[in-house]
mmCIF file of C-alpha atoms in Angstrom:
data_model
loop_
_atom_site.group_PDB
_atom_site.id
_atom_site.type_symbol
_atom_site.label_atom_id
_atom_site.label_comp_id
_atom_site.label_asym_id
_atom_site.label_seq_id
_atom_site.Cartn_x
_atom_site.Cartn_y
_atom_site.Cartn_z
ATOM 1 C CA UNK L 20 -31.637 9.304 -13.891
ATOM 2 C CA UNK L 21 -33.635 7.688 -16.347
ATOM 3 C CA UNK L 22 -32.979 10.144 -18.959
ATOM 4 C CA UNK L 23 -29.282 9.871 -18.823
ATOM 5 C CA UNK L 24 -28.354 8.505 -21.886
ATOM 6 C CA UNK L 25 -24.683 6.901 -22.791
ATOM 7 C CA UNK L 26 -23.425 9.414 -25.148
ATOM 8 C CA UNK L 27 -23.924 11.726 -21.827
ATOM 9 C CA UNK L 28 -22.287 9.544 -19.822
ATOM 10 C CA UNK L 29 -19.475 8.969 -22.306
ATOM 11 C CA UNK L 30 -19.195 13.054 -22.999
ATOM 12 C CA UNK L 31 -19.031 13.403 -18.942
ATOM 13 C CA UNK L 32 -15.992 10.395 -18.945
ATOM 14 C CA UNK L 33 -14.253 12.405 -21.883
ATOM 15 C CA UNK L 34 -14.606 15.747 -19.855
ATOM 16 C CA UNK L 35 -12.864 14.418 -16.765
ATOM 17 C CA UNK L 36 -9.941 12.530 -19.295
ATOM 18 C CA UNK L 37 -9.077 15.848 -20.425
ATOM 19 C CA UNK L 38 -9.958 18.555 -18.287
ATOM 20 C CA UNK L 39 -9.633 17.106 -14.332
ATOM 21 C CA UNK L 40 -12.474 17.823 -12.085
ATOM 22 C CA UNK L 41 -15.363 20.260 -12.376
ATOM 23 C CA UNK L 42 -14.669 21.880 -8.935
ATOM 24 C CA UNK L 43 -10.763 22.373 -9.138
ATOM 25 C CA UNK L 44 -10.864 22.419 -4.854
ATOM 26 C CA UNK L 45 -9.281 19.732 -3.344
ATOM 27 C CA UNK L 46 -9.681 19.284 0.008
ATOM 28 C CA UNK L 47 -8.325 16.349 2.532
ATOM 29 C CA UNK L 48 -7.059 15.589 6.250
ATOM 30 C CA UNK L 49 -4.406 17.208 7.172
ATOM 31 C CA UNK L 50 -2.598 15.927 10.676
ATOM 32 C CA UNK L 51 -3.990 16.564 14.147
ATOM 33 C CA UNK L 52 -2.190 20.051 14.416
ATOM 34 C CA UNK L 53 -3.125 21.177 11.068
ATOM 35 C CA UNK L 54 -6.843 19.681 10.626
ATOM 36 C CA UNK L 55 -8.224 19.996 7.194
ATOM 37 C CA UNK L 56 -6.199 21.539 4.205
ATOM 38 C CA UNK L 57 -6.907 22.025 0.461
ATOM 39 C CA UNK L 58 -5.196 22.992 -2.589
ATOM 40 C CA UNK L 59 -6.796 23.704 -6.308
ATOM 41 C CA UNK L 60 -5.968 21.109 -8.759
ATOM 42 C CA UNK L 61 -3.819 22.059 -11.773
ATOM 43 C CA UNK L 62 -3.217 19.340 -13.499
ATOM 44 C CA UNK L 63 -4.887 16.021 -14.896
ATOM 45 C CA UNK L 64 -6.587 13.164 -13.021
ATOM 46 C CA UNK L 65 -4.593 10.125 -13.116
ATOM 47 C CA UNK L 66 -6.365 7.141 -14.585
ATOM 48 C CA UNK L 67 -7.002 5.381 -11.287
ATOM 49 C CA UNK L 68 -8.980 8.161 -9.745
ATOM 50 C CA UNK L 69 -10.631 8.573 -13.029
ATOM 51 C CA UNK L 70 -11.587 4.622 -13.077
ATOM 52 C CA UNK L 71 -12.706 5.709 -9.393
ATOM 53 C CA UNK L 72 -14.992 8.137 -10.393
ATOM 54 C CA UNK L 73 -16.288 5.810 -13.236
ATOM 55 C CA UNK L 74 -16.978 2.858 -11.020
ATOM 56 C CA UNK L 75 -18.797 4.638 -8.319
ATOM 57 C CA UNK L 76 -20.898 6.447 -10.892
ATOM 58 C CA UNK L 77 -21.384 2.736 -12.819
ATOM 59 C CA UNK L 78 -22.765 1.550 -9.337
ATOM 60 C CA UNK L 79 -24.897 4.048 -8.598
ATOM 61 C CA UNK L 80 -27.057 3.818 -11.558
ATOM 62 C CA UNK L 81 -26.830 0.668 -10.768
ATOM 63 C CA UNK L 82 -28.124 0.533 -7.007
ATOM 64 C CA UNK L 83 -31.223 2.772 -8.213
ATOM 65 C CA UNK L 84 -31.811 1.095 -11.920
ATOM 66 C CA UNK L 85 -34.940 -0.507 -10.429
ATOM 67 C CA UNK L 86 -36.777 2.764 -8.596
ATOM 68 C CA UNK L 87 -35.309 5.155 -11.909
ATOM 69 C CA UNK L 88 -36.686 2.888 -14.148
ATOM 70 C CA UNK L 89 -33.405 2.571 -16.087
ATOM 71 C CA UNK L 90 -33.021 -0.197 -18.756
ATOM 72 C CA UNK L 91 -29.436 0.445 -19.725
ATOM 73 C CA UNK L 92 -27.124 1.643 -17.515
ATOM 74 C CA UNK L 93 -24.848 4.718 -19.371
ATOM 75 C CA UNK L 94 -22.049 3.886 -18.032
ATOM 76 C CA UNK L 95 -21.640 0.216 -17.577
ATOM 77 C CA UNK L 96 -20.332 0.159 -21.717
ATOM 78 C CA UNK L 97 -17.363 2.553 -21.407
ATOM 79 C CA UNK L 98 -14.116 0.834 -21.074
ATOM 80 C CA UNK L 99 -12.059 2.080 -17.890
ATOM 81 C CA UNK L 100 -8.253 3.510 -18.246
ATOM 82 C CA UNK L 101 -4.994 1.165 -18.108
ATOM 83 C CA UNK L 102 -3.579 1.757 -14.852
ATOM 84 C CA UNK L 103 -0.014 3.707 -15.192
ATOM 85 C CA UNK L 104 0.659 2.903 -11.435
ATOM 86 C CA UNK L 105 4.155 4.035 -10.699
ATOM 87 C CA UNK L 106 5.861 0.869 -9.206
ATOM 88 C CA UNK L 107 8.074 0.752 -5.653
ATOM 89 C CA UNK L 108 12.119 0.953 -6.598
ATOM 90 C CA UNK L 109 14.047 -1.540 -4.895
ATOM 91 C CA UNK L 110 16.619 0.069 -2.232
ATOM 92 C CA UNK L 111 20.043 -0.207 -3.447
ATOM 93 C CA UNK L 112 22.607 -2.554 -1.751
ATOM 94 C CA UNK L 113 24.291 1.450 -0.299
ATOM 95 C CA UNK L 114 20.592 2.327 0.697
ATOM 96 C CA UNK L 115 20.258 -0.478 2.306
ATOM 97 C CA UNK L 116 23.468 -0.661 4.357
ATOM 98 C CA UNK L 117 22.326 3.145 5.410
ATOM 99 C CA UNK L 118 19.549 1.741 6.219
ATOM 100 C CA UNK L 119 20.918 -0.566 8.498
ATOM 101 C CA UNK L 120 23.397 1.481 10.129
ATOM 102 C CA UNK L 121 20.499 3.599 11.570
ATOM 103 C CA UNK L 122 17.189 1.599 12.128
ATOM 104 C CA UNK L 123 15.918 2.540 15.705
ATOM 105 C CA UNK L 124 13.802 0.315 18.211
ATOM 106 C CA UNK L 125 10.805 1.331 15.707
ATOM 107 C CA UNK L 126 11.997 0.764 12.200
ATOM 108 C CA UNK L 127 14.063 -2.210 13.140
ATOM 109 C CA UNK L 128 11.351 -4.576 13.121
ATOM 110 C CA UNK L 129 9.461 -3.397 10.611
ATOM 111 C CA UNK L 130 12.551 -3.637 8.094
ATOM 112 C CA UNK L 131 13.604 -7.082 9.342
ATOM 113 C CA UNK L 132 10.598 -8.999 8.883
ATOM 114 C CA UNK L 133 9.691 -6.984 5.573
ATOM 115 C CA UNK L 134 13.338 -8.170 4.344
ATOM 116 C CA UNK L 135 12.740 -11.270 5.456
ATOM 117 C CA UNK L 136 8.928 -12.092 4.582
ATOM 118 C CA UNK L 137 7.204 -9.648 1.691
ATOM 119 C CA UNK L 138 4.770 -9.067 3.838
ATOM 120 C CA UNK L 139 3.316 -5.439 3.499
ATOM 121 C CA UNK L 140 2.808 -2.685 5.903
ATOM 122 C CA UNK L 141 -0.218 -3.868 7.433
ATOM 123 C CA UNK L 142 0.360 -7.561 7.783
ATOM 124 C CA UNK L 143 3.707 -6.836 9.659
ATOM 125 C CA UNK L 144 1.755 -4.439 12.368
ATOM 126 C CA UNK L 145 -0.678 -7.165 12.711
ATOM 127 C CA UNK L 146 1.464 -9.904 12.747
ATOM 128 C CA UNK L 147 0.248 -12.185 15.466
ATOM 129 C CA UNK L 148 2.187 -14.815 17.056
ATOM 130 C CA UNK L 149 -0.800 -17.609 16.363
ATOM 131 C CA UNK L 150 0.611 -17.122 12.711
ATOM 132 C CA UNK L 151 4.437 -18.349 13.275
ATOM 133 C CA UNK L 152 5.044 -22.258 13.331
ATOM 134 C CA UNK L 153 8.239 -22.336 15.119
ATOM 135 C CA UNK L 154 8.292 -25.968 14.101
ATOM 136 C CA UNK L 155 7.928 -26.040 10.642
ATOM 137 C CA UNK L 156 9.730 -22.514 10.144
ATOM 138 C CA UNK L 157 6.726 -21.010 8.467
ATOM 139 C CA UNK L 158 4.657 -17.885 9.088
ATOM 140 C CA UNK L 159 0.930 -18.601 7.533
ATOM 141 C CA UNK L 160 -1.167 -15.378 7.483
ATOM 142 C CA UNK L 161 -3.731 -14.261 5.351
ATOM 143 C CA UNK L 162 -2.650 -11.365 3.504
ATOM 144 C CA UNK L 163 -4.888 -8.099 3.642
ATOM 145 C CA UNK L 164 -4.459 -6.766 0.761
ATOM 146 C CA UNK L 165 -5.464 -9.687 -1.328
ATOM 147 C CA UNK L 166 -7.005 -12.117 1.050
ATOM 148 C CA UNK L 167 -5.348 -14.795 0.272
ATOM 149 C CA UNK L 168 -3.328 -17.111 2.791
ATOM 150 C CA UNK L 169 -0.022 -17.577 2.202
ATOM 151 C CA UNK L 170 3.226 -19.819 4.183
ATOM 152 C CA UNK L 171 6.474 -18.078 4.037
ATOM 153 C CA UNK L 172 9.326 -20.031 5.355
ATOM 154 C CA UNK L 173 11.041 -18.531 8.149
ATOM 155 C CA UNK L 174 14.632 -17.434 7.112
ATOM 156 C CA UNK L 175 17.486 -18.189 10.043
ATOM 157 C CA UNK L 176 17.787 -14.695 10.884
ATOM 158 C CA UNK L 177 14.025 -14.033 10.917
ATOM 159 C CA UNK L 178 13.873 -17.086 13.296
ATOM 160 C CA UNK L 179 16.539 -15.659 15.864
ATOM 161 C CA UNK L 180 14.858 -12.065 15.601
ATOM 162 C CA UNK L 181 11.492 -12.942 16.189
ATOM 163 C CA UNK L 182 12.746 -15.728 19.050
ATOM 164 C CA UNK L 183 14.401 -12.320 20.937
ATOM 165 C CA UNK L 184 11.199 -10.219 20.485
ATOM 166 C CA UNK L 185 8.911 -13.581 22.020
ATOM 167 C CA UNK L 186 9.883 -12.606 25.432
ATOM 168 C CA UNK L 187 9.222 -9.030 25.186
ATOM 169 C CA UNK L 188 5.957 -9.433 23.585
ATOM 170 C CA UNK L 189 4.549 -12.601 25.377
ATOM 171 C CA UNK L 190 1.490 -10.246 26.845
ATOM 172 C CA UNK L 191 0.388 -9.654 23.132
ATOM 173 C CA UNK L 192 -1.307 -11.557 20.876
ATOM 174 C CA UNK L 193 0.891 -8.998 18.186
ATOM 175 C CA UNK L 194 4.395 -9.838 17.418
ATOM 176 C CA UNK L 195 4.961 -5.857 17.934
ATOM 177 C CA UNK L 196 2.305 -4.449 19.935
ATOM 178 C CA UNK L 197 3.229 -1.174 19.860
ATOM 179 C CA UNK L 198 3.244 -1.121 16.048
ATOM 180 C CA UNK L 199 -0.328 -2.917 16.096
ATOM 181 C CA UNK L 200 -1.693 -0.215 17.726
ATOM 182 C CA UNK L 201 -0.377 2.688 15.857
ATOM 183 C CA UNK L 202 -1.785 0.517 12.692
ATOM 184 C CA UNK L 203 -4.483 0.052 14.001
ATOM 185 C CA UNK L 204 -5.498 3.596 15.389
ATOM 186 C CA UNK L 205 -4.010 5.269 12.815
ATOM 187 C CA UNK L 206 -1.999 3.353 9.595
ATOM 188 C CA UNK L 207 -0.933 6.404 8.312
ATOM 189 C CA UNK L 208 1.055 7.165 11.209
ATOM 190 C CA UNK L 209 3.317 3.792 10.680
ATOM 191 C CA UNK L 210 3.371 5.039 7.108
ATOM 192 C CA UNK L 211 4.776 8.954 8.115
ATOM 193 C CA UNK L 212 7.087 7.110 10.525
ATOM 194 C CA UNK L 213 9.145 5.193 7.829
ATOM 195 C CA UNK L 214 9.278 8.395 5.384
ATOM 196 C CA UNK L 215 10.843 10.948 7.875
ATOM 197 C CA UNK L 216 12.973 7.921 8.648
ATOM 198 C CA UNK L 217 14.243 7.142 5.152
ATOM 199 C CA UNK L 218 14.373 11.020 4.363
ATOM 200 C CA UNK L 219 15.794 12.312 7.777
ATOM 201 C CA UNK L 220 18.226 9.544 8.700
ATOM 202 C CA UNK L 221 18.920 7.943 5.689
ATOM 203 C CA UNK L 222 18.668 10.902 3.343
ATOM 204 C CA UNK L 223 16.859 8.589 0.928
ATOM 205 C CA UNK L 224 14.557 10.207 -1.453
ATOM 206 C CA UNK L 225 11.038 8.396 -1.021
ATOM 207 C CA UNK L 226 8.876 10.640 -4.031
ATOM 208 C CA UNK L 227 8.777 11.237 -7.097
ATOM 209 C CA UNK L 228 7.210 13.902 -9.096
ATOM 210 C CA UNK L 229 5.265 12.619 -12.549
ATOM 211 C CA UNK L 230 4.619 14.466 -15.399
ATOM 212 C CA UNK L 231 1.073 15.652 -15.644
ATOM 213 C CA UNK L 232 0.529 14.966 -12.265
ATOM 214 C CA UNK L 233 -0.173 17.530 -9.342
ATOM 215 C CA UNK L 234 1.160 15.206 -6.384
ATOM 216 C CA UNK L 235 4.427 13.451 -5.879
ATOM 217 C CA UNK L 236 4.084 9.250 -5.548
ATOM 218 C CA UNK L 237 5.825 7.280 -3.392
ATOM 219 C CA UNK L 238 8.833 5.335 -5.071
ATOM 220 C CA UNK L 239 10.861 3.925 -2.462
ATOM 221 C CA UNK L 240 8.867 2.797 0.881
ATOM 222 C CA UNK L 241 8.553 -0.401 3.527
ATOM 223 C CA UNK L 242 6.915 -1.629 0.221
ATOM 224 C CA UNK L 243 10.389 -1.970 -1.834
ATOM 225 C CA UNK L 244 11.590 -4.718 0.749
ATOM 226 C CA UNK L 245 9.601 -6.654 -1.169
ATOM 227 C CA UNK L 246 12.279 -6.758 -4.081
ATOM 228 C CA UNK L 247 15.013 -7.091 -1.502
ATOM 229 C CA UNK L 248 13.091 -10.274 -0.195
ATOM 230 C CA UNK L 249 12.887 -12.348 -3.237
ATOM 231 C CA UNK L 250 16.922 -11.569 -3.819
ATOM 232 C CA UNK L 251 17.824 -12.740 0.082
ATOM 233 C CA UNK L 252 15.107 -15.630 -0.806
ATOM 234 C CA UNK L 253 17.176 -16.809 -3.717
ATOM 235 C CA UNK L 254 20.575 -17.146 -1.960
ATOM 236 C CA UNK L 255 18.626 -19.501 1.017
ATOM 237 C CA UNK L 256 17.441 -21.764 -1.878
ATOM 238 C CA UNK L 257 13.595 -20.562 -1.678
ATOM 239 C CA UNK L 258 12.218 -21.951 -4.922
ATOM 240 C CA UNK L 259 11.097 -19.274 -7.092
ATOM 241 C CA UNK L 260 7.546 -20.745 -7.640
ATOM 242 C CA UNK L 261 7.077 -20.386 -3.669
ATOM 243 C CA UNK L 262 8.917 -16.527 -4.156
ATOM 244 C CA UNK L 263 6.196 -15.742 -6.669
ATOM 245 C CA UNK L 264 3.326 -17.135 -4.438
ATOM 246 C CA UNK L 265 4.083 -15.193 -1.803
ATOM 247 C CA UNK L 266 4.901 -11.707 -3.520
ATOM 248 C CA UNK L 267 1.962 -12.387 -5.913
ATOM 249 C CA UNK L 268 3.856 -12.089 -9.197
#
């Protein structure tokens, strides 16, 4: 390791900007039916995995600096990539009548409180009822993502939804148990759920394929409530400094 100097490490950075990965196999998880799969790579890495790469390599050298004897680390100089993260769409106001007309017992809640609170994937499965002040009308969680705590005032309609699911989830410390679990076990199965729904039901299209890119992202998702929110927000006279603190924008 010692001998790796920086205009190695910067030719190795270069090599992945413009030609991808060495070994061209990619292999993941597939579900439980279909175990592992793997496909070969044809096009370029996007700049987050190649920031990925970059960082783990930058820690590595710099985890064993001390027992390689290395002075300068090669790769802690080279400035990373600018994200080009494609951003959620916001559901139109047709989606999201569709959307309405055909939310089941599972994507009900999940699209309520999203509409309702910003609050991602993960911090509606593990809502917990210790985190709603009935009183004050405010939920106060700390977000996961981020981990930072946030109060979102409870909307009237939030407040009579989550007053009809108290009953049926008084056994729980989770404001949807069943959803907690499935998180919990298994996120990406919440995640699936919500993109055969949108797809299936709502005939919503949830990808989008990017130029240069081998995989389609995710455009539309439980994440675009988030827009949605800060409109509904607006017409129940949330000020927008609040809106931004709880979106994080």
């Amino acid at each position: 390791l010692s001998e790796v100097r920086p205009f190695h490490a910067e030719a190795y950075i270069q090599y992945i900007r413009q030609n991808g990965r060495f070994n061209k196999t990619v292999t993941y998880c597939g579900s439980v039916i279909t175990k592992e799969r793997s496909y070969q790579l044809k096009s370029e890495l996007s700049p987050q995995t190649i920031n990925t790469y970059q960082r783990v390599l930058t820690e590595v050298f710099q985890l064993l600096a001390r027992d390689a004897g290395i002075v300068e680390n090669p790769f802690a100089s080279i400035p990373r990539l600018k994200k080009e993260a494609e951003t959620r769409e916001a559901f139109s106001e047709e989606e999201l009548v569709i959307i309405r007309d055909n939310l089941d017992d599972f994507t009900r809640p999940l699209f309520t409180i999203a509409i309702a609170t910003a609050l991602r994937e993960g911090d509606i499965c593990t809502l917990k009822w210790s985190e709603i002040d009935f009183k004050r009308d405010l939920i106060i969680k700390r977000m996961r993502k981020t981990d930072n705590m946030v109060e979102i005032p409870i909307m009237p309609p939030l407040r009579i939804f989550l007053l009809q699911l108290r009953p049926e989830s008084s056994e729980s410390e989770y404001v949807l148990p069943q959803h907690a679990e499935m998180y919990l076990n298994n996120s990406s199965g919440v995640s699936y759920r919500i993109k055969q729904f949108l797809e299936n039901k709502c005939n919503i299209v949830t990808t989008k394929k990017l130029e240069g890119r081998a995989r389609a992202v995710s455009v539309k998702d439980l994440h675009s409530c988030r827009h949605t929110f800060c409109y509904y927000a607006g017409l129940y006279g949330i000020p927008l400094s609040i809106v931004q603190s709880i979106v994080g924008h």
